[in-house]
mmCIF file of C-alpha atoms in Angstrom:
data_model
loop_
_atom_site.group_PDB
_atom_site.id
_atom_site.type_symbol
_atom_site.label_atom_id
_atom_site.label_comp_id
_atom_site.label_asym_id
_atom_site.label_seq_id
_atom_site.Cartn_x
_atom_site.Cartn_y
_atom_site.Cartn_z
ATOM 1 C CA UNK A 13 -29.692 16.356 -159.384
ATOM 2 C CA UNK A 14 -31.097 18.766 -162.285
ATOM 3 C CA UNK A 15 -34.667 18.693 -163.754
ATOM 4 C CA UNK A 16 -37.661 18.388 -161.150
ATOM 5 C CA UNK A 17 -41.070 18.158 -160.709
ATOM 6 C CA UNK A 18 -43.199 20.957 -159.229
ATOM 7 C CA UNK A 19 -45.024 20.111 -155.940
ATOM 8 C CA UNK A 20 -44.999 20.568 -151.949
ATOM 9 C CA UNK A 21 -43.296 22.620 -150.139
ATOM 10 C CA UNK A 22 -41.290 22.241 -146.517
ATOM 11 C CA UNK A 23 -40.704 24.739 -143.290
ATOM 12 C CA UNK A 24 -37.929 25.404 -141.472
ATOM 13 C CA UNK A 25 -36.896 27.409 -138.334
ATOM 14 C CA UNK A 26 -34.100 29.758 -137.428
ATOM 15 C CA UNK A 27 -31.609 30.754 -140.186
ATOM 16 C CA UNK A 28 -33.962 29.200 -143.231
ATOM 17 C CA UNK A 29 -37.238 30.212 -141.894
ATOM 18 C CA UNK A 30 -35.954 34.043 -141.785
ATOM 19 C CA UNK A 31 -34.325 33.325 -145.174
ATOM 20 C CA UNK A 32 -38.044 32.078 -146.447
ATOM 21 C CA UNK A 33 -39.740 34.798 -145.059
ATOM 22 C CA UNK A 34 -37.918 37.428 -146.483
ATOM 23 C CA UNK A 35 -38.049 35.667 -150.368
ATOM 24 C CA UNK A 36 -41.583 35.016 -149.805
ATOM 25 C CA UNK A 37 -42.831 37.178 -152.409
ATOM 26 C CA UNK A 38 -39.130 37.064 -154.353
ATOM 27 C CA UNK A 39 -39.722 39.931 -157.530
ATOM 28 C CA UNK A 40 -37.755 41.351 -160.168
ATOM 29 C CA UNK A 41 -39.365 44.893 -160.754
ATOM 30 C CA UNK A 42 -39.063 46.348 -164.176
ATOM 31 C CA UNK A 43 -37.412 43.291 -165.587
ATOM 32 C CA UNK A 44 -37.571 44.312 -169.040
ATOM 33 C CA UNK A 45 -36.369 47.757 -168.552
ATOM 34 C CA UNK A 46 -33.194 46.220 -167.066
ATOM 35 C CA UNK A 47 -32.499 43.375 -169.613
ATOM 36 C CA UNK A 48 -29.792 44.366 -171.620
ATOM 37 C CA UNK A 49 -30.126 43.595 -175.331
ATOM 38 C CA UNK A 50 -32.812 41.262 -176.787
ATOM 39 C CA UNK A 51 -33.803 37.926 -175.309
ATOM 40 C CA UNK A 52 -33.850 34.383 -176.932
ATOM 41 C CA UNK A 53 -36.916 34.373 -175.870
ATOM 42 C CA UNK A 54 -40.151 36.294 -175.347
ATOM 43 C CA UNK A 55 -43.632 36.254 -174.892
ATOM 44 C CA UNK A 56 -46.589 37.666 -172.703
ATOM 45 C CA UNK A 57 -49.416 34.468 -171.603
ATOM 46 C CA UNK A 58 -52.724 35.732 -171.842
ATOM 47 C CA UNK A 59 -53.063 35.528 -168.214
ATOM 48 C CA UNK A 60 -50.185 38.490 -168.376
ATOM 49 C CA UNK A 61 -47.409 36.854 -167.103
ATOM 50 C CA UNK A 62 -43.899 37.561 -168.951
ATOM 51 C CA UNK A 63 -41.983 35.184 -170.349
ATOM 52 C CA UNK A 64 -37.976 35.548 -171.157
ATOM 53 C CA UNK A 65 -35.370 32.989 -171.987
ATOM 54 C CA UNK A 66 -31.603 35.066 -171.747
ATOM 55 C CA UNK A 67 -28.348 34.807 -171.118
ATOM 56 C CA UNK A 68 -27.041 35.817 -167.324
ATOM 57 C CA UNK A 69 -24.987 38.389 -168.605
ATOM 58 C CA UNK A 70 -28.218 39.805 -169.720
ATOM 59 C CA UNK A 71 -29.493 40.502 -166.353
ATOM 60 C CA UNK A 72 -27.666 43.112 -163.546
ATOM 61 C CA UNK A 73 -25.794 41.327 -160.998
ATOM 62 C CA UNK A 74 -28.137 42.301 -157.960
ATOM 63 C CA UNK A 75 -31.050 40.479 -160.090
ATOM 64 C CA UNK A 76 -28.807 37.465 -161.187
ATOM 65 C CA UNK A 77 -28.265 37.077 -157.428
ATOM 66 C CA UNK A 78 -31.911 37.403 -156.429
ATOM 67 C CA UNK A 79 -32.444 34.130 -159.553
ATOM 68 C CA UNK A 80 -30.422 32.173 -157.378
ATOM 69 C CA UNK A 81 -31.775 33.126 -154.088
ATOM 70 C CA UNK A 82 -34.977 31.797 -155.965
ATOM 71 C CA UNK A 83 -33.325 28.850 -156.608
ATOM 72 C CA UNK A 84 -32.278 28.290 -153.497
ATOM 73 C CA UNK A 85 -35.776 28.669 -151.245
ATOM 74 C CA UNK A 86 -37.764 26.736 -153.619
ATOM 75 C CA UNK A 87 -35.851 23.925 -153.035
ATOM 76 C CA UNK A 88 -36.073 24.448 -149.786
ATOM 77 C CA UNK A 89 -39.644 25.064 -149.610
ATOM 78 C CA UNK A 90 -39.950 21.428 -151.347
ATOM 79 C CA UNK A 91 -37.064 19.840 -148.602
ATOM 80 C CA UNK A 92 -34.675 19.000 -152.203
ATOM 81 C CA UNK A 93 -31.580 20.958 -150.604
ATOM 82 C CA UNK A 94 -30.018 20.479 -146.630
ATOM 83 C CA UNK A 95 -31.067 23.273 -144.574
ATOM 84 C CA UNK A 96 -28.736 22.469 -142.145
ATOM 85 C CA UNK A 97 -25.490 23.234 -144.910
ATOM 86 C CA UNK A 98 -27.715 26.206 -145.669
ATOM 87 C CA UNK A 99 -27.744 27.645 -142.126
ATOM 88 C CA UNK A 100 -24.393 26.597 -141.101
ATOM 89 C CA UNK A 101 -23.109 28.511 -144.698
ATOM 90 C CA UNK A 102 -25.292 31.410 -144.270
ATOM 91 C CA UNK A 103 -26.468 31.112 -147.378
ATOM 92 C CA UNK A 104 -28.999 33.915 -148.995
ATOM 93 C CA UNK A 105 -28.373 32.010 -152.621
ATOM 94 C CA UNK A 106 -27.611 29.250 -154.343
ATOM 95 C CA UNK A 107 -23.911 29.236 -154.731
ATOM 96 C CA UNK A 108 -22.641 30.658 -158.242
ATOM 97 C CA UNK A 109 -19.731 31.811 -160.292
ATOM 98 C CA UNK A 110 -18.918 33.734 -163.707
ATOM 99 C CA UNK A 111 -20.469 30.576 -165.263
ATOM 100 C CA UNK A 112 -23.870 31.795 -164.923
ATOM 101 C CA UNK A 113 -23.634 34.726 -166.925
ATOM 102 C CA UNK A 114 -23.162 32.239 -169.908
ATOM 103 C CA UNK A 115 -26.225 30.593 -168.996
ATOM 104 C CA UNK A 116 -29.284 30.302 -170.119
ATOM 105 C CA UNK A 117 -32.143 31.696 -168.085
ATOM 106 C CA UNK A 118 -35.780 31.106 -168.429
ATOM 107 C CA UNK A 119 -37.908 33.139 -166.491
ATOM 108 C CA UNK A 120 -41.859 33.605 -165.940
ATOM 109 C CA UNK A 121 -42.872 36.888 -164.048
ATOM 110 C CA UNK A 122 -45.965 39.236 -162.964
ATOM 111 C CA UNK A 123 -45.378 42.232 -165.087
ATOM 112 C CA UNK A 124 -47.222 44.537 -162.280
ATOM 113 C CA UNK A 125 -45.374 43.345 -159.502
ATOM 114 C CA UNK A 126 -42.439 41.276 -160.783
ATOM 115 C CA UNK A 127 -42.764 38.163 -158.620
ATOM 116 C CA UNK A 128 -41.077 35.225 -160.431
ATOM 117 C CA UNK A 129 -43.172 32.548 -160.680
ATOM 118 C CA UNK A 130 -41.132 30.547 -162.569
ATOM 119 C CA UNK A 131 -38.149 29.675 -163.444
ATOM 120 C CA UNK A 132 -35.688 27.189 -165.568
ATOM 121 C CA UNK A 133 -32.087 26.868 -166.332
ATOM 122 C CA UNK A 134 -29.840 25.909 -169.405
ATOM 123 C CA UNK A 135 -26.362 25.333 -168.217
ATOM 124 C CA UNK A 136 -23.653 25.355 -170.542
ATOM 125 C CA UNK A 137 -19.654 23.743 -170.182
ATOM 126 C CA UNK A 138 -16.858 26.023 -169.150
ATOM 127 C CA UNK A 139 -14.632 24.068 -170.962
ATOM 128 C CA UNK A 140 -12.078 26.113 -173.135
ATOM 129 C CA UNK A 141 -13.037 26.089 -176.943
ATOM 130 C CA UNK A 142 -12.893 23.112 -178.800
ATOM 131 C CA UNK A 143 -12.674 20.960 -175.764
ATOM 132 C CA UNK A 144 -13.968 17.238 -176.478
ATOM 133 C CA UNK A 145 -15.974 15.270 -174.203
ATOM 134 C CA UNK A 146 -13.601 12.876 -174.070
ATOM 135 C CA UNK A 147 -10.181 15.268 -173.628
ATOM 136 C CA UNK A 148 -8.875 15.100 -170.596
ATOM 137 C CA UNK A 149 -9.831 19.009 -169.151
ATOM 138 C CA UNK A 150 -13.310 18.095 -169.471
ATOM 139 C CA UNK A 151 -15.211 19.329 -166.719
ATOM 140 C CA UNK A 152 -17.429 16.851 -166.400
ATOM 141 C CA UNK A 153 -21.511 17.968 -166.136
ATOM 142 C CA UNK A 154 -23.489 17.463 -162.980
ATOM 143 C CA UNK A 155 -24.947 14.497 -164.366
ATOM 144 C CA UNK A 156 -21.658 12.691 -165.506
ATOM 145 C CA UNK A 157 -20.307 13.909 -161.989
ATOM 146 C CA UNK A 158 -23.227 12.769 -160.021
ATOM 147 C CA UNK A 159 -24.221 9.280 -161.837
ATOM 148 C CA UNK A 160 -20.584 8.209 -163.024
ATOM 149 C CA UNK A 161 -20.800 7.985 -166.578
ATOM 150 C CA UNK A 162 -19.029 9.624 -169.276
ATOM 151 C CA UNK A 163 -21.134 11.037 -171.719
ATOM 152 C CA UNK A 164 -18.242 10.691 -174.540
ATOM 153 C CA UNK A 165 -19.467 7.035 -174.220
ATOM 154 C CA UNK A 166 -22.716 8.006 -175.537
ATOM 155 C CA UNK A 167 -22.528 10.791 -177.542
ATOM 156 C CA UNK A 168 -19.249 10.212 -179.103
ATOM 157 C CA UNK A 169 -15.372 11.103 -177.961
ATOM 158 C CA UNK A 170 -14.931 13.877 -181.074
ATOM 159 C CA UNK A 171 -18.332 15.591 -179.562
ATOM 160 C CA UNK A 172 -17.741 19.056 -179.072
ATOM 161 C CA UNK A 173 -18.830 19.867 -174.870
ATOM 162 C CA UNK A 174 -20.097 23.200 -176.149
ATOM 163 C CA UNK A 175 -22.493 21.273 -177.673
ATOM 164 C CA UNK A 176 -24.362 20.022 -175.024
ATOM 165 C CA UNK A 177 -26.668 21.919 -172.419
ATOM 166 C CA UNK A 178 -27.662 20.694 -169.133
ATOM 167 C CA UNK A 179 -31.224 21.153 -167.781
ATOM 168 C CA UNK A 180 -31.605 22.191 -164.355
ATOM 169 C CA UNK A 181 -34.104 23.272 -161.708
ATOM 170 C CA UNK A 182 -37.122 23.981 -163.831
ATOM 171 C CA UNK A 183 -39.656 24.730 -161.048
ATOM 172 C CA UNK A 184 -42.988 26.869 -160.472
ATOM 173 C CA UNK A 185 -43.197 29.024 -157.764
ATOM 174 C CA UNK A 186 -44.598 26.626 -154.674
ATOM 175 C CA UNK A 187 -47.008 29.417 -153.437
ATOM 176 C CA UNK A 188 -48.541 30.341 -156.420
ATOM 177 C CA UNK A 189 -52.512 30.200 -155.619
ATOM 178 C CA UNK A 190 -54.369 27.668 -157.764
ATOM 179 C CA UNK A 191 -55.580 29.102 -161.254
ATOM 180 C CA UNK A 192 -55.167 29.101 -165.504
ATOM 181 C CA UNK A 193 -51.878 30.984 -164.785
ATOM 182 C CA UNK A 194 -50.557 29.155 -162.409
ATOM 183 C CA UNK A 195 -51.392 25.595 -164.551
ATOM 184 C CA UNK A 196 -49.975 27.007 -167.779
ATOM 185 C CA UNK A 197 -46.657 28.231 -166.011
ATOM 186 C CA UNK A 198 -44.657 24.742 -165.622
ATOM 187 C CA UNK A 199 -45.696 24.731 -169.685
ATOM 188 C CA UNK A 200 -44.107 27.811 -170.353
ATOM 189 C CA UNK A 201 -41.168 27.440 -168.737
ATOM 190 C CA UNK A 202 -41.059 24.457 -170.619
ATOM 191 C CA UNK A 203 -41.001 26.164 -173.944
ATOM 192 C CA UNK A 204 -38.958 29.331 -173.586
ATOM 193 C CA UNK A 205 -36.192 26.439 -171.870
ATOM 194 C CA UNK A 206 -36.725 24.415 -175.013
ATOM 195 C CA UNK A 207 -36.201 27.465 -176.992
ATOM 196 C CA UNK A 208 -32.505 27.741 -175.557
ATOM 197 C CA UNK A 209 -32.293 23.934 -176.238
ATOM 198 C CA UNK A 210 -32.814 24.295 -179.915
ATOM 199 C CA UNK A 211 -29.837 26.656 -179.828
ATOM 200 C CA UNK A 212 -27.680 24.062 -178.293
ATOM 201 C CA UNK A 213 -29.238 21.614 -180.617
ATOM 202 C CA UNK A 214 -27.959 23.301 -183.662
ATOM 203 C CA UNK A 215 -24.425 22.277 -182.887
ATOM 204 C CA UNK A 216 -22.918 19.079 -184.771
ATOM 205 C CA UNK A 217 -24.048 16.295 -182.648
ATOM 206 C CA UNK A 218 -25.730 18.949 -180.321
ATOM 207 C CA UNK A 219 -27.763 17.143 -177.040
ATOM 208 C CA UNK A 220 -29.264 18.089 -173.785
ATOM 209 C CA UNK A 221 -28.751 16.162 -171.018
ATOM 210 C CA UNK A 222 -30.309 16.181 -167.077
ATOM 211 C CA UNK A 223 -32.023 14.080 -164.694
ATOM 212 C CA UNK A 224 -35.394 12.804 -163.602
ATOM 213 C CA UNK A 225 -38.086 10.544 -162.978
ATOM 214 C CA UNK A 226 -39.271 8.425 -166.178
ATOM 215 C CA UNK A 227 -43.083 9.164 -165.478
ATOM 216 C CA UNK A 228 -41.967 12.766 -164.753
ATOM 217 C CA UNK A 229 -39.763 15.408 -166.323
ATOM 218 C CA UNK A 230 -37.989 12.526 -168.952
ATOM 219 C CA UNK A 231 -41.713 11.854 -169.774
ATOM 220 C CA UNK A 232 -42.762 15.563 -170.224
ATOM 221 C CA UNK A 233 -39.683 16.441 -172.099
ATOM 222 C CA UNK A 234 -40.728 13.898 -174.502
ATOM 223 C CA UNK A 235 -44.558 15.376 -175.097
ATOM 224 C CA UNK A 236 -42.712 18.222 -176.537
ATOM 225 C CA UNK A 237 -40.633 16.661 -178.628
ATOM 226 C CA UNK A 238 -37.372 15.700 -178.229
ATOM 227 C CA UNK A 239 -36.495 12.305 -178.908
ATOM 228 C CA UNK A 240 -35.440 11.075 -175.315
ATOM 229 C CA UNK A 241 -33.113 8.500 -174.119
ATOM 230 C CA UNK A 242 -32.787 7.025 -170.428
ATOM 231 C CA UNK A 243 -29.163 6.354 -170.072
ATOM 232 C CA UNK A 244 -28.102 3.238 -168.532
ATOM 233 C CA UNK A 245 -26.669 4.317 -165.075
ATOM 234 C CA UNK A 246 -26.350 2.476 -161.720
ATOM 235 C CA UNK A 247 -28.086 4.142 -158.768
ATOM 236 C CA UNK A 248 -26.949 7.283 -158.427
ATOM 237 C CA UNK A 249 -23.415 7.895 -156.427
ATOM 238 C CA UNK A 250 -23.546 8.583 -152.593
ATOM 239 C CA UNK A 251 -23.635 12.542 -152.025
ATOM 240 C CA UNK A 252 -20.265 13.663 -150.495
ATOM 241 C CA UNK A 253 -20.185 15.259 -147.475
ATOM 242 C CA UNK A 254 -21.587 18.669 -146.932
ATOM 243 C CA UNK A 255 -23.240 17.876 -150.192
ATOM 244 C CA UNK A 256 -25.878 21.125 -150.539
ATOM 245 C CA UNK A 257 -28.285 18.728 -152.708
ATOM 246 C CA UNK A 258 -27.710 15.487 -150.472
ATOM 247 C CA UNK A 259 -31.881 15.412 -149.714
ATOM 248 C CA UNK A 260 -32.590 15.559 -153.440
ATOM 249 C CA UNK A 261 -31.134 11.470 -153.379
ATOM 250 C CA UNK A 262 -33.558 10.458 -150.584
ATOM 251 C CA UNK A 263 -36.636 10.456 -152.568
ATOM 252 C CA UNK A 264 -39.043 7.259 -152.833
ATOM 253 C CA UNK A 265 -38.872 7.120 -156.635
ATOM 254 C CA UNK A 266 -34.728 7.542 -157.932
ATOM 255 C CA UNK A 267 -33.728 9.750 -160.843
ATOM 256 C CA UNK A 268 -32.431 8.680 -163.819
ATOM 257 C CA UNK A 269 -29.769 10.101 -166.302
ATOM 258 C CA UNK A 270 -31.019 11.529 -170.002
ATOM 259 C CA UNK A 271 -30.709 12.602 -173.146
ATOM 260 C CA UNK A 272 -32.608 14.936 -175.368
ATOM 261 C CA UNK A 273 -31.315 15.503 -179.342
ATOM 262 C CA UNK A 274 -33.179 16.784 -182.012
ATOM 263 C CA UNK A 275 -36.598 15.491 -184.198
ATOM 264 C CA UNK A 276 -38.578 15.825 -186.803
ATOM 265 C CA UNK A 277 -41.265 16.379 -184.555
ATOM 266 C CA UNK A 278 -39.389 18.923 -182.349
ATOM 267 C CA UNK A 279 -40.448 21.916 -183.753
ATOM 268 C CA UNK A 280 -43.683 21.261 -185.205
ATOM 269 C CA UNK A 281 -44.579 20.447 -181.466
ATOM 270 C CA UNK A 282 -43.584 23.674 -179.996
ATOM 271 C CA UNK A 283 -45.164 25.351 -182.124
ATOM 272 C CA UNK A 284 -48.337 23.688 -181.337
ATOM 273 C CA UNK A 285 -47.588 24.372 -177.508
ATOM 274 C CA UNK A 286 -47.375 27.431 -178.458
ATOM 275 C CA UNK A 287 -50.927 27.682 -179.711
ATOM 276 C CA UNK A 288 -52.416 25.732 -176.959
ATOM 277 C CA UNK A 289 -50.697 28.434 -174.465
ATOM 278 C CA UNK A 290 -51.567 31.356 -176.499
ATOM 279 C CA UNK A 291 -55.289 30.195 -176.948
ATOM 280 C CA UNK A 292 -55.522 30.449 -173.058
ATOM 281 C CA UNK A 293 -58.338 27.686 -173.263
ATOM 282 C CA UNK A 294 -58.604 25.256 -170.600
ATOM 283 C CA UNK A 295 -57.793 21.780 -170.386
ATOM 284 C CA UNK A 296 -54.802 19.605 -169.533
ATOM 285 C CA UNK A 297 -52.035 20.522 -171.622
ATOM 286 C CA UNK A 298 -50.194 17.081 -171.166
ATOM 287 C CA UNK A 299 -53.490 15.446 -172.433
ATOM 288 C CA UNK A 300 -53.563 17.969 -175.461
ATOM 289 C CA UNK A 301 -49.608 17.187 -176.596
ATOM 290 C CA UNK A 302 -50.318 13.458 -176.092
ATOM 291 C CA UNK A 303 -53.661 13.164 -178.883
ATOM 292 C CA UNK A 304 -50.978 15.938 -181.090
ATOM 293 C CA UNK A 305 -47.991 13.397 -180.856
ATOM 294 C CA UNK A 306 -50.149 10.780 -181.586
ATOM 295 C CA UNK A 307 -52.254 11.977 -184.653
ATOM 296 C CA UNK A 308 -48.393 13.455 -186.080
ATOM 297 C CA UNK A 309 -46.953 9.572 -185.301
#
């Protein structure tokens, strides 16, 4: 599964617990300072919090590792990945290869301390070069893996792989206390991501694709203003065994394959996000984006 929602959290004993207790306040000190070259993205919320969208590579390998330990105990925290694989693979991060340092990287940190308190992911193919969706040495994204589809079939067999990006684990921290900066994070991960996006977008025939719930992330992705499309997918395929991600297919209300490509309205509605963010003014973002949309239609 790739794009969440942000809620709950879930405890664990033995191997996890000790794993959770020693993330619990997860930072990256001095990010900036240790960033090599510039970010896609960057901003500072008027609550203080630092925003960066980058490429793996960017970061130094001990704080690429601690991203995916990140990765790994929020989901845990939330019950979305099997602590029992976890234990019995002693696992202090989500598993990763070379891949991620192509990667985009969104994340959403207390300057003073460094704690990440959020956090976002634009994966890109390792296909070779000029690798179609439809040749055969296609590695096939999570999404065609997981829901069985081919994604030639919808955006075209000549479609370029390296022009598509695949959303994945856009979360807030779970135990961030209640507050302006914790309501405004989910939203800014949201827009550095979508900042990454656009430079996907920009190839010929460029898309994003992922997973959610309609009423969810599909739904939020389209208050900022992509033009989304629910692919038309059978329930998703059985996990295999020792899938890591098995829990994430249990849920009460199923996922469903998408696609994000390019609008007029795209751009004109991140840069009103961007506004509403930067304003630091109260008030329900969603409800804001919704009356913009809707006075632009």
């Amino acid at each position: 599964m790739t794009t969440t929602s942000i809620d709950g959290h879930h405890g664990h004993d033995g191997f996890t617990g000790h794993l959770l207790r020693e993330n619990a306040e997860l930072s990256l000190p001095h990010l900036e300072t240790r960033v090599t070259g510039a970010p896609l993205y960057r901003a500072v919320t008027p609550e203080g919090l630092l925003v960066l969208t980058l490429r793996g590579e960017q970061l130094p390998a001990s704080y690429l590792d601690l991203v995916h330990t990140f990765r790994l105990t929020q989901y845990l925290h939330r019950g979305w990945v099997d602590a029992v694989a976890v234990s019995d693979r002693r696992l202090r991060h989500e598993p990763y290869d070379g891949q991620s340092l192509r990667d985009f990287h969104t994340l959403v940190t207390e300057p003073d301390t460094g704690r990440l308190r959020g956090y976002g992911t634009l994966a890109l193919s390792p296909d070779p070069d000029g690798t179609s969706l439809s040749d055969p040495v296609h590695k096939p994204f999570v999404v065609e893996r997981d829901y069985g589809i081919r994604l030639a079939a919808h955006l075209g067999p000549s479609t370029l792989s390296s022009a598509v990006g695949e959303g994945k684990r856009l979360v807030r921290d779970w135990a961030m206390p209640r507050s302006q900066a914790a309501a405004s994070v989910p939203w800014w991960v949201y827009l550095a991501w979508a900042h990454a996006c656009l430079a996907v977008l920009e190839h010929p025939g460029g898309a994003i694709v992922g997973d959610g719930k309609k009423t969810g992330a599909i739904h939020q992705l389209g208050l900022l203003g992509f033009r989304t499309r629910v692919l038309d997918a059978t329930t998703p395929l059985p996990p295999g065994p020792g899938d890591l991600f098995a829990p994430m297919w249990g849920q009460h209300e199923r996922s469903y394959p998408f696609l994000l490509t390019d609008s007029a309205r795209l751009r004109p509605t991140l840069e009103f996000l961007t506004s509403v963010l930067m304003s630091g003014r109260t008030g329900s973002v969603r409800a804001q984006l919704t009356e913009f949309l809707e006075t632009d239609a």
